[in-house]
Amino acid sequence: MEYAQYLLEEVGLEPERLEMYEIGASDAPKWVAAVQEMTERAQALGPNPLKQGASHPADVLDFNQPGEEK
Amino acid sequence: MIIAQRKPFKEISEAVAPYDKILIVGCGTCVAVCLAGGEKEVGLLASQLKLAAGLKGRRIEVGEITVERQCDREFLEPLCDFVADHDAILSMACGAGVQFLAQLYYFKPIFPAVDTTFIGVNEAVGLFTERCRACHHCYLGLTGGICPLTMCPKGLLNGPCGGTLNGKCEVDPEKDCAWSEIYRRLEQQGRLDNLKKIVPLHPHARSTTPGQVIHPAYQRRYSAYE
Amino acid sequence: MSYLPKILAFVCTYCAYTAADMAGSARMQYPESVRIVQYLCTGRIDLLHILKAFEAGADAVLVGG
């Protein structure tokens, strides 16, 4: 995990964009907290710089599932 | 096995910055085992390069291919179509592989993505240690299988010297004294007599680079034409 | 800045996915920013998967196991 964060840092992405959580099978509140924390972090860091305008690689996969409104 | 280390990403990305179509060629033998330049590392480097280029607003094409060995013509020749499609080659093989690839595809700029370090062993996953200096003359039979040139920090052929202390070397107290090890091993095998043999000067002259080994069969086959 | 980030969650079937499932059945509210990729085991997750996620434009990656 540290190595992955280091790889991100090397290319110039914030390592905070990646985090690992240990979530037990019955630990729903922890899952909710993890999602909330990552959302807050991503909001604080701003969108992934790769997504913007011209730099957007043409071959990116679209996360939105078909039919999903976004 | 040849041990290598991935170069820092900054160095690699600066080297290939002028090119838009880069072919990363991995090597599936030594550097794959020492986690420096195998198929997986090729994938990671390609992904990193694409991410870094994207962050700078550039769009680059990165080709990935891993061959069995880059030090062998038969594996490099099929690469010609891939090489033709790219502006530059980034080789993740050892120095030998990089040079052979460069020799075969001399018209393309080539860059190394790893630093070749030494000939060593895979002590554990992720721990690689040096064992051989490729010195052209092997003493292992005399020293109980411990190389005095490589394992002794001073490279002494007739050791131990006076600098051994509790099995460690005076050069670096972290390093083991190879000659203490050699003594212990020979003692265990009852071959302490070996220590009495004085090893003559090491034939350093043989190590003049670039070295060459010609197999007798090769000699027989081709000498007729010379 | 208020935008809805896209978070890719790599989760293990037996831990985090079950937890997420339970969060759903318990009607717990959490941001809809997350997209779940279910793995049979977190051990299957590869550095490459994570980098590819960022390459494809994920704002953050959450690994849950």
mmCIF file of C-alpha atoms in Angstrom:
data_model
loop_
_atom_site.group_PDB
_atom_site.id
_atom_site.type_symbol
_atom_site.label_atom_id
_atom_site.label_comp_id
_atom_site.label_asym_id
_atom_site.label_seq_id
_atom_site.Cartn_x
_atom_site.Cartn_y
_atom_site.Cartn_z
ATOM 1 C CA MET A 1 0.000 0.000 0.000
ATOM 2 C CA GLU A 2 2.820 2.382 0.840
ATOM 3 C CA TYR A 3 4.466 1.362 -2.381
ATOM 4 C CA ALA A 4 1.349 2.176 -4.369
ATOM 5 C CA GLN A 5 1.169 5.572 -2.680
ATOM 6 C CA TYR A 6 4.824 6.096 -3.492
ATOM 7 C CA LEU A 7 4.154 5.239 -7.133
ATOM 8 C CA LEU A 8 1.392 7.824 -7.228
ATOM 9 C CA GLU A 9 3.602 10.413 -5.613
ATOM 10 C CA GLU A 10 6.326 9.744 -8.168
ATOM 11 C CA VAL A 11 4.044 10.672 -11.028
ATOM 12 C CA GLY A 12 2.639 13.688 -9.207
ATOM 13 C CA LEU A 13 -0.671 12.518 -7.823
ATOM 14 C CA GLU A 14 -1.515 13.036 -4.179
ATOM 15 C CA PRO A 15 -0.950 9.804 -2.277
ATOM 16 C CA GLU A 16 -3.891 10.689 -0.049
ATOM 17 C CA ARG A 17 -6.124 9.736 -2.928
ATOM 18 C CA LEU A 18 -5.510 6.129 -2.062
ATOM 19 C CA GLU A 19 -6.329 4.501 1.230
ATOM 20 C CA MET A 20 -6.869 1.059 2.588
ATOM 21 C CA TYR A 21 -9.367 0.268 5.289
ATOM 22 C CA GLU A 22 -9.914 -2.908 7.211
ATOM 23 C CA ILE A 23 -13.588 -3.433 7.330
ATOM 24 C CA GLY A 24 -15.130 -6.421 9.009
ATOM 25 C CA ALA A 25 -18.033 -8.198 7.362
ATOM 26 C CA SER A 26 -20.428 -6.907 9.973
ATOM 27 C CA ASP A 27 -18.932 -3.468 10.226
ATOM 28 C CA ALA A 28 -21.373 -1.415 8.180
ATOM 29 C CA PRO A 29 -20.790 1.846 10.106
ATOM 30 C CA LYS A 30 -17.067 1.578 9.398
ATOM 31 C CA TRP A 31 -17.774 1.185 5.698
ATOM 32 C CA VAL A 32 -19.977 4.284 5.777
ATOM 33 C CA ALA A 33 -17.261 6.192 7.646
ATOM 34 C CA ALA A 34 -14.635 5.077 5.139
ATOM 35 C CA VAL A 35 -16.695 6.199 2.183
ATOM 36 C CA GLN A 36 -17.422 9.506 3.862
ATOM 37 C CA GLU A 37 -13.782 10.090 4.654
ATOM 38 C CA MET A 38 -12.650 9.333 1.131
ATOM 39 C CA THR A 39 -15.370 11.587 -0.282
ATOM 40 C CA GLU A 40 -14.247 14.426 1.968
ATOM 41 C CA ARG A 41 -10.632 13.853 1.055
ATOM 42 C CA ALA A 42 -11.385 13.802 -2.654
ATOM 43 C CA GLN A 43 -13.471 16.957 -2.281
ATOM 44 C CA ALA A 44 -10.616 18.660 -0.495
ATOM 45 C CA LEU A 45 -8.077 17.590 -3.089
ATOM 46 C CA GLY A 46 -10.249 18.469 -6.041
ATOM 47 C CA PRO A 47 -10.959 16.371 -9.079
ATOM 48 C CA ASN A 48 -8.393 14.048 -10.538
ATOM 49 C CA PRO A 49 -6.265 16.350 -12.738
ATOM 50 C CA LEU A 50 -6.241 13.707 -15.430
ATOM 51 C CA LYS A 51 -9.912 14.188 -16.066
ATOM 52 C CA GLN A 52 -9.785 17.771 -17.195
ATOM 53 C CA GLY A 53 -10.280 18.914 -20.736
ATOM 54 C CA ALA A 54 -7.639 18.176 -23.313
ATOM 55 C CA SER A 55 -5.590 15.979 -21.058
ATOM 56 C CA HIS A 56 -8.484 13.614 -20.810
ATOM 57 C CA PRO A 57 -7.223 10.480 -22.524
ATOM 58 C CA ALA A 58 -9.578 9.424 -25.242
ATOM 59 C CA ASP A 59 -9.463 5.841 -24.112
ATOM 60 C CA VAL A 60 -10.574 6.421 -20.542
ATOM 61 C CA LEU A 61 -13.242 4.174 -19.282
ATOM 62 C CA ASP A 62 -16.397 5.844 -18.189
ATOM 63 C CA PHE A 63 -17.329 4.986 -14.667
ATOM 64 C CA ASN A 64 -20.960 5.796 -15.172
ATOM 65 C CA GLN A 65 -22.845 2.642 -15.748
ATOM 66 C CA PRO A 66 -25.128 2.718 -18.762
ATOM 67 C CA GLY A 67 -28.369 4.440 -17.969
ATOM 68 C CA GLU A 68 -26.989 6.170 -14.918
ATOM 69 C CA GLU A 69 -27.752 9.862 -14.652
ATOM 70 C CA LYS A 70 -24.783 11.979 -13.696
ATOM 71 C CA MET B 1 21.162 -14.136 -11.753
ATOM 72 C CA ILE B 2 21.672 -10.512 -12.613
ATOM 73 C CA ILE B 3 20.208 -8.131 -10.076
ATOM 74 C CA ALA B 4 18.930 -4.717 -11.077
ATOM 75 C CA GLN B 5 16.973 -1.894 -9.532
ATOM 76 C CA ARG B 6 14.308 0.284 -11.109
ATOM 77 C CA LYS B 7 15.591 3.776 -11.807
ATOM 78 C CA PRO B 8 13.757 6.636 -10.083
ATOM 79 C CA PHE B 9 10.702 7.602 -12.080
ATOM 80 C CA LYS B 10 11.928 11.161 -12.504
ATOM 81 C CA GLU B 11 15.035 10.031 -14.339
ATOM 82 C CA ILE B 12 13.037 7.799 -16.669
ATOM 83 C CA SER B 13 10.350 10.351 -17.407
ATOM 84 C CA GLU B 14 12.889 13.061 -18.153
ATOM 85 C CA ALA B 15 14.745 10.761 -20.540
ATOM 86 C CA VAL B 16 11.661 9.904 -22.554
ATOM 87 C CA ALA B 17 9.972 13.316 -22.267
ATOM 88 C CA PRO B 18 10.534 14.289 -25.930
ATOM 89 C CA TYR B 19 8.790 11.185 -27.252
ATOM 90 C CA ASP B 20 5.097 10.525 -27.715
ATOM 91 C CA LYS B 21 5.206 6.872 -28.612
ATOM 92 C CA ILE B 22 7.298 4.820 -26.268
ATOM 93 C CA LEU B 23 7.820 1.082 -26.303
ATOM 94 C CA ILE B 24 8.659 -0.453 -22.963
ATOM 95 C CA VAL B 25 10.469 -3.744 -23.386
ATOM 96 C CA GLY B 26 10.634 -5.936 -20.313
ATOM 97 C CA CYS B 27 12.846 -8.919 -19.797
ATOM 98 C CA GLY B 28 11.368 -12.080 -18.372
ATOM 99 C CA THR B 29 14.459 -13.653 -16.882
ATOM 100 C CA CYS B 30 16.768 -12.180 -14.227
ATOM 101 C CA VAL B 31 15.238 -8.735 -13.818
ATOM 102 C CA ALA B 32 11.767 -10.253 -13.631
ATOM 103 C CA VAL B 33 12.818 -12.397 -10.674
ATOM 104 C CA CYS B 34 14.428 -9.472 -8.869
ATOM 105 C CA LEU B 35 11.212 -7.457 -9.330
ATOM 106 C CA ALA B 36 12.821 -4.755 -11.454
ATOM 107 C CA GLY B 37 11.931 -5.262 -15.083
ATOM 108 C CA GLY B 38 9.490 -8.105 -15.659
ATOM 109 C CA GLU B 39 6.061 -8.000 -17.186
ATOM 110 C CA LYS B 40 4.483 -6.578 -14.072
ATOM 111 C CA GLU B 41 7.034 -3.798 -13.696
ATOM 112 C CA VAL B 42 6.547 -2.962 -17.373
ATOM 113 C CA GLY B 43 2.830 -2.532 -16.722
ATOM 114 C CA LEU B 44 3.443 -0.339 -13.694
ATOM 115 C CA LEU B 45 5.942 1.866 -15.501
ATOM 116 C CA ALA B 46 3.636 2.221 -18.497
ATOM 117 C CA SER B 47 0.797 3.220 -16.225
ATOM 118 C CA GLN B 48 3.002 5.697 -14.372
ATOM 119 C CA LEU B 49 4.247 7.262 -17.583
ATOM 120 C CA LYS B 50 0.701 7.655 -18.886
ATOM 121 C CA LEU B 51 -0.452 9.176 -15.596
ATOM 122 C CA ALA B 52 2.471 11.602 -15.488
ATOM 123 C CA ALA B 53 1.942 12.631 -19.091
ATOM 124 C CA GLY B 54 -1.760 13.093 -18.465
ATOM 125 C CA LEU B 55 -1.011 15.359 -15.514
ATOM 126 C CA LYS B 56 1.100 17.533 -17.796
ATOM 127 C CA GLY B 57 -1.709 17.656 -20.355
ATOM 128 C CA ARG B 58 0.078 15.396 -22.785
ATOM 129 C CA ARG B 59 -1.212 12.266 -24.339
ATOM 130 C CA ILE B 60 1.351 9.590 -24.999
ATOM 131 C CA GLU B 61 1.170 6.117 -26.353
ATOM 132 C CA VAL B 62 2.993 3.473 -24.391
ATOM 133 C CA GLY B 63 3.516 0.039 -25.840
ATOM 134 C CA GLU B 64 4.286 -2.832 -23.501
ATOM 135 C CA ILE B 65 6.022 -6.022 -24.391
ATOM 136 C CA THR B 66 8.048 -8.483 -22.381
ATOM 137 C CA VAL B 67 10.381 -10.957 -24.002
ATOM 138 C CA GLU B 68 11.879 -14.075 -22.521
ATOM 139 C CA ARG B 69 15.429 -12.700 -22.589
ATOM 140 C CA GLN B 70 16.814 -9.519 -24.066
ATOM 141 C CA CYS B 71 20.313 -10.956 -24.281
ATOM 142 C CA ASP B 72 19.324 -13.320 -27.064
ATOM 143 C CA ARG B 73 18.768 -12.465 -30.723
ATOM 144 C CA GLU B 74 16.033 -14.956 -31.260
ATOM 145 C CA PHE B 75 13.795 -13.169 -28.763
ATOM 146 C CA LEU B 76 14.622 -9.676 -29.974
ATOM 147 C CA GLU B 77 14.143 -10.150 -33.683
ATOM 148 C CA PRO B 78 10.373 -10.663 -33.513
ATOM 149 C CA LEU B 79 10.133 -7.204 -31.895
ATOM 150 C CA CYS B 80 10.856 -5.351 -35.134
ATOM 151 C CA ASP B 81 7.203 -4.530 -35.888
ATOM 152 C CA PHE B 82 6.675 -3.128 -32.402
ATOM 153 C CA VAL B 83 9.854 -1.100 -32.574
ATOM 154 C CA ALA B 84 8.838 0.347 -35.938
ATOM 155 C CA ASP B 85 5.593 1.626 -34.420
ATOM 156 C CA HIS B 86 7.276 3.624 -31.659
ATOM 157 C CA ASP B 87 9.546 6.663 -31.391
ATOM 158 C CA ALA B 88 11.729 5.470 -28.554
ATOM 159 C CA ILE B 89 12.491 2.294 -26.646
ATOM 160 C CA LEU B 90 12.629 2.005 -22.885
ATOM 161 C CA SER B 91 14.344 -1.217 -21.939
ATOM 162 C CA MET B 92 13.867 -2.741 -18.506
ATOM 163 C CA ALA B 93 16.585 -5.358 -18.995
ATOM 164 C CA CYS B 94 20.097 -5.421 -17.563
ATOM 165 C CA GLY B 95 22.878 -3.513 -19.274
ATOM 166 C CA ALA B 96 23.557 -6.425 -21.580
ATOM 167 C CA GLY B 97 19.964 -6.582 -22.731
ATOM 168 C CA VAL B 98 19.745 -2.836 -23.295
ATOM 169 C CA GLN B 99 22.878 -2.888 -25.423
ATOM 170 C CA PHE B 100 21.821 -5.863 -27.465
ATOM 171 C CA LEU B 101 18.448 -4.308 -28.130
ATOM 172 C CA ALA B 102 20.164 -1.066 -29.065
ATOM 173 C CA GLN B 103 22.542 -2.907 -31.367
ATOM 174 C CA LEU B 104 19.710 -4.614 -33.197
ATOM 175 C CA TYR B 105 17.513 -1.506 -33.421
ATOM 176 C CA TYR B 106 20.290 1.054 -33.749
ATOM 177 C CA PHE B 107 18.029 3.544 -35.514
ATOM 178 C CA LYS B 108 15.797 4.120 -32.466
ATOM 179 C CA PRO B 109 16.781 6.004 -29.337
ATOM 180 C CA ILE B 110 16.946 3.603 -26.407
ATOM 181 C CA PHE B 111 16.864 4.330 -22.684
ATOM 182 C CA PRO B 112 17.473 2.079 -19.709
ATOM 183 C CA ALA B 113 14.798 1.903 -17.041
ATOM 184 C CA VAL B 114 16.811 -0.067 -14.501
ATOM 185 C CA ASP B 115 20.233 0.187 -12.931
ATOM 186 C CA THR B 116 22.073 -3.107 -13.191
ATOM 187 C CA THR B 117 23.779 -3.765 -9.893
ATOM 188 C CA PHE B 118 25.456 -7.184 -9.607
ATOM 189 C CA ILE B 119 25.316 -10.933 -10.052
ATOM 190 C CA GLY B 120 23.583 -12.256 -7.028
ATOM 191 C CA VAL B 121 21.027 -14.562 -5.533
ATOM 192 C CA ASN B 122 17.422 -14.396 -4.496
ATOM 193 C CA GLU B 123 17.871 -14.848 -0.757
ATOM 194 C CA ALA B 124 14.219 -14.212 -0.036
ATOM 195 C CA VAL B 125 11.496 -12.482 -1.997
ATOM 196 C CA GLY B 126 12.745 -8.916 -2.157
ATOM 197 C CA LEU B 127 16.183 -9.606 -0.677
ATOM 198 C CA PHE B 128 18.969 -9.970 -3.207
ATOM 199 C CA THR B 129 22.617 -10.298 -2.297
ATOM 200 C CA GLU B 130 25.781 -10.315 -4.340
ATOM 201 C CA ARG B 131 27.689 -13.551 -4.850
ATOM 202 C CA CYS B 132 29.850 -13.258 -7.947
ATOM 203 C CA ARG B 133 32.087 -10.669 -9.547
ATOM 204 C CA ALA B 134 32.450 -12.573 -12.853
ATOM 205 C CA CYS B 135 36.226 -12.436 -12.401
ATOM 206 C CA HIS B 136 37.172 -15.086 -14.998
ATOM 207 C CA HIS B 137 38.801 -17.427 -12.467
ATOM 208 C CA CYS B 138 36.866 -19.368 -9.880
ATOM 209 C CA TYR B 139 38.309 -20.245 -6.455
ATOM 210 C CA LEU B 140 35.180 -21.723 -4.932
ATOM 211 C CA GLY B 141 36.529 -25.259 -4.825
ATOM 212 C CA LEU B 142 39.389 -24.136 -2.633
ATOM 213 C CA THR B 143 37.395 -21.940 -0.285
ATOM 214 C CA GLY B 144 34.499 -24.193 0.566
ATOM 215 C CA GLY B 145 32.042 -22.474 -1.753
ATOM 216 C CA ILE B 146 32.490 -18.953 -0.449
ATOM 217 C CA CYS B 147 33.923 -16.485 -2.930
ATOM 218 C CA PRO B 148 36.862 -14.601 -1.413
ATOM 219 C CA LEU B 149 36.777 -11.966 -4.132
ATOM 220 C CA THR B 150 33.117 -11.088 -3.705
ATOM 221 C CA MET B 151 32.251 -11.974 -0.143
ATOM 222 C CA CYS B 152 35.414 -10.536 1.446
ATOM 223 C CA PRO B 153 34.942 -6.765 1.480
ATOM 224 C CA LYS B 154 38.640 -6.415 0.686
ATOM 225 C CA GLY B 155 38.653 -9.179 -1.922
ATOM 226 C CA LEU B 156 41.580 -10.971 -0.325
ATOM 227 C CA LEU B 157 42.635 -14.258 -1.891
ATOM 228 C CA ASN B 158 44.854 -15.348 1.012
ATOM 229 C CA GLY B 159 42.955 -14.417 4.100
ATOM 230 C CA PRO B 160 41.979 -13.724 6.682
ATOM 231 C CA CYS B 161 43.688 -10.416 7.318
ATOM 232 C CA GLY B 162 44.235 -8.867 10.724
ATOM 233 C CA GLY B 163 41.069 -6.848 10.489
ATOM 234 C CA THR B 164 38.617 -9.579 11.292
ATOM 235 C CA LEU B 165 36.766 -9.130 14.567
ATOM 236 C CA ASN B 166 34.110 -11.529 15.863
ATOM 237 C CA GLY B 167 33.387 -12.668 12.344
ATOM 238 C CA LYS B 168 32.884 -9.128 11.087
ATOM 239 C CA CYS B 169 35.043 -7.004 8.843
ATOM 240 C CA GLU B 170 36.931 -3.889 9.881
ATOM 241 C CA VAL B 171 35.917 -2.154 6.649
ATOM 242 C CA ASP B 172 32.298 -2.224 7.705
ATOM 243 C CA PRO B 173 31.262 -3.858 10.996
ATOM 244 C CA GLU B 174 27.920 -4.675 9.339
ATOM 245 C CA LYS B 175 29.636 -6.974 6.870
ATOM 246 C CA ASP B 176 30.634 -10.547 7.580
ATOM 247 C CA CYS B 177 34.251 -11.595 7.345
ATOM 248 C CA ALA B 178 34.254 -14.013 4.434
ATOM 249 C CA TRP B 179 37.482 -15.609 5.611
ATOM 250 C CA SER B 180 36.042 -16.465 9.019
ATOM 251 C CA GLU B 181 33.195 -18.136 7.186
ATOM 252 C CA ILE B 182 35.615 -19.945 4.895
ATOM 253 C CA TYR B 183 37.599 -21.174 7.906
ATOM 254 C CA ARG B 184 34.489 -22.439 9.647
ATOM 255 C CA ARG B 185 33.240 -24.220 6.587
ATOM 256 C CA LEU B 186 36.561 -25.863 5.789
ATOM 257 C CA GLU B 187 36.918 -26.903 9.429
ATOM 258 C CA GLN B 188 33.493 -28.486 9.301
ATOM 259 C CA GLN B 189 34.447 -30.411 6.177
ATOM 260 C CA GLY B 190 37.885 -31.308 7.505
ATOM 261 C CA ARG B 191 39.616 -29.501 4.664
ATOM 262 C CA LEU B 192 41.596 -26.930 6.644
ATOM 263 C CA ASP B 193 44.675 -27.912 4.620
ATOM 264 C CA ASN B 194 43.264 -25.791 1.834
ATOM 265 C CA LEU B 195 44.165 -22.692 3.822
ATOM 266 C CA LYS B 196 47.848 -23.583 3.593
ATOM 267 C CA LYS B 197 47.776 -23.348 -0.166
ATOM 268 C CA ILE B 198 48.940 -19.965 -1.317
ATOM 269 C CA VAL B 199 46.790 -18.653 -4.092
ATOM 270 C CA PRO B 200 48.844 -16.852 -6.727
ATOM 271 C CA LEU B 201 47.937 -13.391 -7.933
ATOM 272 C CA HIS B 202 44.530 -13.147 -9.426
ATOM 273 C CA PRO B 203 44.687 -13.008 -13.242
ATOM 274 C CA HIS B 204 43.175 -9.559 -13.453
ATOM 275 C CA ALA B 205 44.463 -9.262 -17.001
ATOM 276 C CA ARG B 206 41.789 -11.697 -18.109
ATOM 277 C CA SER B 207 39.123 -9.303 -16.945
ATOM 278 C CA THR B 208 39.995 -6.743 -19.571
ATOM 279 C CA THR B 209 36.708 -5.668 -21.075
ATOM 280 C CA PRO B 210 34.920 -6.474 -23.272
ATOM 281 C CA GLY B 211 35.303 -10.153 -22.503
ATOM 282 C CA GLN B 212 34.698 -12.886 -24.993
ATOM 283 C CA VAL B 213 34.082 -16.584 -24.696
ATOM 284 C CA ILE B 214 34.210 -18.764 -27.755
ATOM 285 C CA HIS B 215 32.856 -22.256 -27.507
ATOM 286 C CA PRO B 216 35.007 -24.901 -29.220
ATOM 287 C CA ALA B 217 32.043 -25.978 -31.307
ATOM 288 C CA TYR B 218 31.615 -22.446 -32.574
ATOM 289 C CA GLN B 219 35.310 -22.267 -33.304
ATOM 290 C CA ARG B 220 35.214 -25.502 -35.290
ATOM 291 C CA ARG B 221 32.209 -24.423 -37.261
ATOM 292 C CA TYR B 222 33.321 -20.979 -38.260
ATOM 293 C CA SER B 223 37.105 -21.018 -38.238
ATOM 294 C CA ALA B 224 37.181 -22.643 -41.693
ATOM 295 C CA TYR B 225 35.855 -19.419 -43.194
ATOM 296 C CA GLU B 226 38.439 -17.155 -41.659
ATOM 297 C CA MET C 1 -15.353 23.411 -3.856
ATOM 298 C CA SER C 2 -18.261 21.126 -3.970
ATOM 299 C CA TYR C 3 -18.336 18.404 -6.527
ATOM 300 C CA LEU C 4 -19.200 14.801 -6.332
ATOM 301 C CA PRO C 5 -15.954 12.890 -6.549
ATOM 302 C CA LYS C 6 -15.775 9.513 -8.184
ATOM 303 C CA ILE C 7 -14.326 7.035 -5.790
ATOM 304 C CA LEU C 8 -13.495 3.545 -6.867
ATOM 305 C CA ALA C 9 -13.784 1.066 -4.049
ATOM 306 C CA PHE C 10 -11.915 -2.203 -4.414
ATOM 307 C CA VAL C 11 -13.550 -4.471 -1.898
ATOM 308 C CA CYS C 12 -13.306 -8.020 -0.734
ATOM 309 C CA THR C 13 -16.462 -10.096 -1.117
ATOM 310 C CA TYR C 14 -16.291 -11.398 2.407
ATOM 311 C CA CYS C 15 -15.479 -8.285 4.401
ATOM 312 C CA ALA C 16 -16.068 -4.865 2.986
ATOM 313 C CA TYR C 17 -18.622 -5.948 0.393
ATOM 314 C CA THR C 18 -20.686 -7.656 3.057
ATOM 315 C CA ALA C 19 -20.320 -4.556 5.194
ATOM 316 C CA ALA C 20 -21.497 -2.382 2.322
ATOM 317 C CA ASP C 21 -24.355 -4.742 1.698
ATOM 318 C CA MET C 22 -25.307 -4.521 5.324
ATOM 319 C CA ALA C 23 -25.055 -0.749 5.263
ATOM 320 C CA GLY C 24 -27.533 -0.859 2.431
ATOM 321 C CA SER C 25 -29.965 -3.172 4.138
ATOM 322 C CA ALA C 26 -29.719 -1.106 7.321
ATOM 323 C CA ARG C 27 -30.632 1.945 5.209
ATOM 324 C CA MET C 28 -27.555 3.825 6.317
ATOM 325 C CA GLN C 29 -26.896 6.994 4.375
ATOM 326 C CA TYR C 30 -23.551 7.477 2.716
ATOM 327 C CA PRO C 31 -22.300 9.531 -0.242
ATOM 328 C CA GLU C 32 -23.214 8.114 -3.627
ATOM 329 C CA SER C 33 -19.704 8.909 -4.827
ATOM 330 C CA VAL C 34 -18.499 5.379 -4.543
ATOM 331 C CA ARG C 35 -18.346 2.747 -7.268
ATOM 332 C CA ILE C 36 -17.703 -0.731 -5.994
ATOM 333 C CA VAL C 37 -15.469 -3.264 -7.663
ATOM 334 C CA GLN C 38 -15.890 -6.579 -5.973
ATOM 335 C CA TYR C 39 -12.932 -8.893 -5.606
ATOM 336 C CA LEU C 40 -13.017 -12.409 -4.287
ATOM 337 C CA CYS C 41 -10.216 -11.408 -1.961
ATOM 338 C CA THR C 42 -8.360 -8.160 -1.340
ATOM 339 C CA GLY C 43 -5.182 -10.085 -2.061
ATOM 340 C CA ARG C 44 -6.154 -10.151 -5.725
ATOM 341 C CA ILE C 45 -5.875 -6.380 -5.967
ATOM 342 C CA ASP C 46 -2.889 -5.342 -7.999
ATOM 343 C CA LEU C 47 -0.982 -2.084 -8.008
ATOM 344 C CA LEU C 48 -1.789 -1.983 -11.672
ATOM 345 C CA HIS C 49 -5.525 -2.018 -10.999
ATOM 346 C CA ILE C 50 -5.110 0.975 -8.731
ATOM 347 C CA LEU C 51 -2.979 2.917 -11.206
ATOM 348 C CA LYS C 52 -5.404 2.071 -14.011
ATOM 349 C CA ALA C 53 -8.226 3.445 -11.885
ATOM 350 C CA PHE C 54 -6.439 6.774 -11.588
ATOM 351 C CA GLU C 55 -5.579 6.673 -15.270
ATOM 352 C CA ALA C 56 -9.247 6.280 -16.038
ATOM 353 C CA GLY C 57 -10.037 9.339 -13.959
ATOM 354 C CA ALA C 58 -10.944 8.122 -10.497
ATOM 355 C CA ASP C 59 -10.675 10.919 -7.920
ATOM 356 C CA ALA C 60 -9.773 8.518 -5.149
ATOM 357 C CA VAL C 61 -9.416 4.812 -4.599
ATOM 358 C CA LEU C 62 -10.594 3.038 -1.496
ATOM 359 C CA VAL C 63 -9.381 -0.432 -0.745
ATOM 360 C CA GLY C 64 -11.542 -2.265 1.738
ATOM 361 C CA GLY C 65 -10.756 -5.683 3.072
#
